[in-house]
């Protein structure tokens, strides 16, 4: 019972830290992440949600994903609706996929790669739809999507073991 209480308290704290770090990394390293050639989007909140699906026992994860999307939309995009829909969608899809695979490093890495692609593509599509961007798909793929994937997969490799161990420790 004590461990479930721990995950109930510390999961939201970890999620808040990841949302905060997504913006902080972008701010601190803006000269490296946002150049004339590339734009890199940190997806640590997405990482935390994905790890919760595969290794955590978190109550109401879809609601947490919705709230995270709300915070992202209010704080980072200023437009309600994009991440409010995308984050719960990713959690739902991952839960469905989870049933068919073993939660190994490689499987979760590949699913996270797909998740990054879906999140970035849907955000691009929504921003294009409402006229916030006019970048063509080829430029988006080359200058935003691939650098974002590489950056976030590198973070995944660095953070996988400690975050997996944390979820396993506090969720069982």
Short mmCIF file of the C-alpha atoms (twelve columns), coordinates in Angstrom:
data_MODEL
# 
_entry.id   MODEL 
# 
loop_
_atom_site.group_PDB 
_atom_site.id 
_atom_site.type_symbol 
_atom_site.label_atom_id 
_atom_site.label_alt_id 
_atom_site.label_comp_id 
_atom_site.label_asym_id 
_atom_site.label_seq_id 
_atom_site.Cartn_x 
_atom_site.Cartn_y 
_atom_site.Cartn_z 
_atom_site.pdbx_PDB_model_num 
ATOM 1   C CA . UNK A 1   0.000  0.000  0.000   1 
ATOM 2   C CA . UNK A 2   2.855  2.378  0.795   1 
ATOM 3   C CA . UNK A 3   4.382  2.046  -2.665  1 
ATOM 4   C CA . UNK A 4   1.116  2.797  -4.452  1 
ATOM 5   C CA . UNK A 5   0.901  5.944  -2.337  1 
ATOM 6   C CA . UNK A 6   4.447  6.836  -3.369  1 
ATOM 7   C CA . UNK A 7   3.678  6.493  -7.077  1 
ATOM 8   C CA . UNK A 8   0.473  8.486  -6.563  1 
ATOM 9   C CA . UNK A 9   2.490  11.375 -5.126  1 
ATOM 10  C CA . UNK A 10  5.691  11.144 -7.122  1 
ATOM 11  C CA . UNK A 11  4.260  10.416 -10.580 1 
ATOM 12  C CA . UNK A 12  2.689  13.895 -10.848 1 
ATOM 13  C CA . UNK A 13  5.880  15.448 -9.490  1 
ATOM 14  C CA . UNK A 14  7.933  13.668 -12.161 1 
ATOM 15  C CA . UNK A 15  5.438  14.749 -14.798 1 
ATOM 16  C CA . UNK A 16  5.625  18.375 -13.670 1 
ATOM 17  C CA . UNK A 17  9.425  18.218 -13.712 1 
ATOM 18  C CA . UNK A 18  9.380  16.786 -17.253 1 
ATOM 19  C CA . UNK A 19  6.958  19.473 -18.487 1 
ATOM 20  C CA . UNK A 20  9.150  22.104 -16.847 1 
ATOM 21  C CA . UNK A 21  12.333 20.581 -18.306 1 
ATOM 22  C CA . UNK A 22  10.822 20.541 -21.803 1 
ATOM 23  C CA . UNK A 23  10.581 24.325 -21.648 1 
ATOM 24  C CA . UNK A 24  13.767 24.858 -19.664 1 
ATOM 25  C CA . UNK A 25  15.916 22.856 -22.059 1 
ATOM 26  C CA . UNK A 26  14.425 24.813 -24.951 1 
ATOM 27  C CA . UNK A 27  15.163 28.079 -23.192 1 
ATOM 28  C CA . UNK A 28  18.656 27.262 -21.914 1 
ATOM 29  C CA . UNK A 29  19.864 25.693 -25.140 1 
ATOM 30  C CA . UNK A 30  17.841 27.752 -27.606 1 
ATOM 31  C CA . UNK A 31  20.921 28.719 -29.598 1 
ATOM 32  C CA . UNK A 32  21.615 25.005 -30.210 1 
ATOM 33  C CA . UNK A 33  18.067 23.666 -30.469 1 
ATOM 34  C CA . UNK A 34  16.626 26.422 -32.655 1 
ATOM 35  C CA . UNK A 35  18.866 27.478 -35.520 1 
ATOM 36  C CA . UNK A 36  18.199 28.479 -39.097 1 
ATOM 37  C CA . UNK A 37  18.774 24.839 -40.105 1 
ATOM 38  C CA . UNK A 38  17.053 22.854 -37.338 1 
ATOM 39  C CA . UNK A 39  14.383 23.024 -34.691 1 
ATOM 40  C CA . UNK A 40  14.515 20.458 -31.892 1 
ATOM 41  C CA . UNK A 41  11.518 19.907 -29.619 1 
ATOM 42  C CA . UNK A 42  12.093 18.262 -26.252 1 
ATOM 43  C CA . UNK A 43  9.538  15.533 -25.485 1 
ATOM 44  C CA . UNK A 44  10.355 14.584 -21.879 1 
ATOM 45  C CA . UNK A 45  6.715  14.790 -20.758 1 
ATOM 46  C CA . UNK A 46  5.845  12.334 -23.529 1 
ATOM 47  C CA . UNK A 47  8.721  10.117 -22.358 1 
ATOM 48  C CA . UNK A 48  7.365  10.140 -18.785 1 
ATOM 49  C CA . UNK A 49  3.864  9.216  -19.982 1 
ATOM 50  C CA . UNK A 50  5.198  6.407  -22.192 1 
ATOM 51  C CA . UNK A 51  7.294  4.991  -19.368 1 
ATOM 52  C CA . UNK A 52  4.229  5.112  -17.104 1 
ATOM 53  C CA . UNK A 53  2.279  3.029  -19.628 1 
ATOM 54  C CA . UNK A 54  4.961  0.363  -19.932 1 
ATOM 55  C CA . UNK A 55  6.419  0.240  -16.421 1 
ATOM 56  C CA . UNK A 56  4.124  2.057  -14.030 1 
ATOM 57  C CA . UNK A 57  0.883  1.356  -12.321 1 
ATOM 58  C CA . UNK A 58  -0.549 4.857  -12.421 1 
ATOM 59  C CA . UNK A 59  -4.215 5.458  -11.743 1 
ATOM 60  C CA . UNK A 60  -6.071 7.695  -14.195 1 
ATOM 61  C CA . UNK A 61  -3.188 7.961  -16.664 1 
ATOM 62  C CA . UNK A 62  -5.467 9.252  -19.435 1 
ATOM 63  C CA . UNK A 63  -6.518 12.121 -17.153 1 
ATOM 64  C CA . UNK A 64  -2.891 12.870 -16.353 1 
ATOM 65  C CA . UNK A 65  -2.159 12.921 -20.084 1 
ATOM 66  C CA . UNK A 66  -5.113 15.265 -20.616 1 
ATOM 67  C CA . UNK A 67  -3.930 17.605 -17.841 1 
ATOM 68  C CA . UNK A 68  -0.394 17.533 -19.237 1 
ATOM 69  C CA . UNK A 69  -1.779 18.426 -22.650 1 
ATOM 70  C CA . UNK A 70  -3.765 21.269 -21.096 1 
ATOM 71  C CA . UNK A 71  -0.649 22.659 -19.416 1 
ATOM 72  C CA . UNK A 72  1.318  22.307 -22.670 1 
ATOM 73  C CA . UNK A 73  -1.392 24.066 -24.628 1 
ATOM 74  C CA . UNK A 74  -1.748 26.915 -22.136 1 
ATOM 75  C CA . UNK A 75  1.904  27.393 -21.330 1 
ATOM 76  C CA . UNK A 76  3.755  26.501 -24.531 1 
ATOM 77  C CA . UNK A 77  1.405  26.840 -27.503 1 
ATOM 78  C CA . UNK A 78  -1.248 29.283 -26.309 1 
ATOM 79  C CA . UNK A 79  -3.842 27.345 -28.306 1 
ATOM 80  C CA . UNK A 80  -6.118 24.936 -26.472 1 
ATOM 81  C CA . UNK A 81  -6.749 21.646 -28.164 1 
ATOM 82  C CA . UNK A 82  -3.577 20.382 -29.795 1 
ATOM 83  C CA . UNK A 83  -1.794 18.609 -26.939 1 
ATOM 84  C CA . UNK A 84  -4.996 18.077 -24.939 1 
ATOM 85  C CA . UNK A 85  -5.917 15.613 -27.679 1 
ATOM 86  C CA . UNK A 86  -2.466 14.313 -28.650 1 
ATOM 87  C CA . UNK A 87  -1.152 13.234 -25.218 1 
ATOM 88  C CA . UNK A 88  -4.223 11.162 -24.215 1 
ATOM 89  C CA . UNK A 89  -4.297 9.698  -27.733 1 
ATOM 90  C CA . UNK A 90  -0.686 8.528  -27.367 1 
ATOM 91  C CA . UNK A 91  -1.376 7.028  -23.925 1 
ATOM 92  C CA . UNK A 92  -4.426 5.222  -25.310 1 
ATOM 93  C CA . UNK A 93  -2.542 3.904  -28.356 1 
ATOM 94  C CA . UNK A 94  0.393  2.775  -26.202 1 
ATOM 95  C CA . UNK A 95  -1.935 0.913  -23.859 1 
ATOM 96  C CA . UNK A 96  -3.419 -0.894 -26.847 1 
ATOM 97  C CA . UNK A 97  0.013  -1.753 -28.286 1 
ATOM 98  C CA . UNK A 98  1.350  -2.758 -24.849 1 
ATOM 99  C CA . UNK A 99  -0.775 -5.899 -24.878 1 
ATOM 100 C CA . UNK A 100 1.072  -7.291 -27.906 1 
ATOM 101 C CA . UNK A 101 4.687  -6.711 -26.873 1 
ATOM 102 C CA . UNK A 102 7.118  -7.398 -24.060 1 
ATOM 103 C CA . UNK A 103 8.381  -4.209 -22.415 1 
ATOM 104 C CA . UNK A 104 12.025 -4.443 -23.410 1 
ATOM 105 C CA . UNK A 105 14.377 -1.537 -24.005 1 
ATOM 106 C CA . UNK A 106 14.276 -1.961 -27.792 1 
ATOM 107 C CA . UNK A 107 10.488 -2.351 -28.001 1 
ATOM 108 C CA . UNK A 108 9.807  0.712  -25.854 1 
ATOM 109 C CA . UNK A 109 12.469 2.678  -27.766 1 
ATOM 110 C CA . UNK A 110 10.811 1.878  -31.096 1 
ATOM 111 C CA . UNK A 111 7.346  2.673  -29.769 1 
ATOM 112 C CA . UNK A 112 8.655  5.954  -28.346 1 
ATOM 113 C CA . UNK A 113 10.156 6.742  -31.762 1 
ATOM 114 C CA . UNK A 114 6.728  6.206  -33.322 1 
ATOM 115 C CA . UNK A 115 5.147  8.309  -30.555 1 
ATOM 116 C CA . UNK A 116 7.536  11.214 -31.172 1 
ATOM 117 C CA . UNK A 117 6.736  11.018 -34.860 1 
ATOM 118 C CA . UNK A 118 2.972  10.987 -34.243 1 
ATOM 119 C CA . UNK A 119 3.102  13.857 -31.720 1 
ATOM 120 C CA . UNK A 120 5.330  16.013 -33.911 1 
ATOM 121 C CA . UNK A 121 3.372  15.257 -37.089 1 
ATOM 122 C CA . UNK A 122 -0.020 15.930 -35.478 1 
ATOM 123 C CA . UNK A 123 1.230  19.170 -33.917 1 
ATOM 124 C CA . UNK A 124 2.667  20.200 -37.297 1 
ATOM 125 C CA . UNK A 125 -0.572 19.293 -39.062 1 
ATOM 126 C CA . UNK A 126 -2.703 21.211 -36.534 1 
ATOM 127 C CA . UNK A 127 -0.452 24.274 -36.710 1 
ATOM 128 C CA . UNK A 128 -0.495 24.099 -40.501 1 
ATOM 129 C CA . UNK A 129 -4.289 23.741 -40.502 1 
ATOM 130 C CA . UNK A 130 -4.815 26.877 -38.425 1 
ATOM 131 C CA . UNK A 131 -2.162 28.839 -40.300 1 
ATOM 132 C CA . UNK A 132 0.563  29.045 -37.643 1 
ATOM 133 C CA . UNK A 133 3.085  27.469 -39.977 1 
ATOM 134 C CA . UNK A 134 3.511  27.268 -43.686 1 
ATOM 135 C CA . UNK A 135 6.531  24.944 -43.768 1 
ATOM 136 C CA . UNK A 136 6.174  22.152 -46.308 1 
ATOM 137 C CA . UNK A 137 6.261  18.505 -45.229 1 
ATOM 138 C CA . UNK A 138 9.744  17.872 -46.639 1 
ATOM 139 C CA . UNK A 139 11.269 20.806 -44.745 1 
ATOM 140 C CA . UNK A 140 9.388  19.842 -41.585 1 
ATOM 141 C CA . UNK A 141 10.683 16.266 -41.825 1 
ATOM 142 C CA . UNK A 142 14.262 17.288 -42.502 1 
ATOM 143 C CA . UNK A 143 14.615 20.306 -40.196 1 
ATOM 144 C CA . UNK A 144 12.228 19.510 -37.319 1 
ATOM 145 C CA . UNK A 145 11.162 15.876 -37.182 1 
ATOM 146 C CA . UNK A 146 14.531 14.130 -37.632 1 
ATOM 147 C CA . UNK A 147 16.468 16.396 -35.252 1 
ATOM 148 C CA . UNK A 148 13.651 16.046 -32.700 1 
ATOM 149 C CA . UNK A 149 13.724 12.250 -33.006 1 
ATOM 150 C CA . UNK A 150 17.513 12.060 -32.650 1 
ATOM 151 C CA . UNK A 151 17.572 14.396 -29.626 1 
ATOM 152 C CA . UNK A 152 14.742 12.616 -27.818 1 
ATOM 153 C CA . UNK A 153 16.045 9.139  -28.541 1 
ATOM 154 C CA . UNK A 154 19.397 10.191 -27.074 1 
ATOM 155 C CA . UNK A 155 17.567 11.377 -23.937 1 
ATOM 156 C CA . UNK A 156 15.644 8.096  -23.919 1 
ATOM 157 C CA . UNK A 157 18.873 6.083  -23.922 1 
ATOM 158 C CA . UNK A 158 20.267 8.180  -21.054 1 
ATOM 159 C CA . UNK A 159 17.122 8.154  -18.924 1 
ATOM 160 C CA . UNK A 160 15.611 4.745  -19.648 1 
ATOM 161 C CA . UNK A 161 17.250 2.686  -16.878 1 
ATOM 162 C CA . UNK A 162 16.786 5.171  -14.009 1 
ATOM 163 C CA . UNK A 163 13.185 5.980  -14.958 1 
ATOM 164 C CA . UNK A 164 12.307 2.318  -15.571 1 
ATOM 165 C CA . UNK A 165 13.801 1.384  -12.190 1 
ATOM 166 C CA . UNK A 166 11.899 4.205  -10.497 1 
ATOM 167 C CA . UNK A 167 8.560  3.112  -11.971 1 
ATOM 168 C CA . UNK A 168 9.203  -0.519 -11.146 1 
ATOM 169 C CA . UNK A 169 10.243 0.314  -7.597  1 
ATOM 170 C CA . UNK A 170 7.241  2.470  -6.782  1 
ATOM 171 C CA . UNK A 171 4.583  0.725  -8.872  1 
ATOM 172 C CA . UNK A 172 4.804  -2.833 -7.593  1 
# 
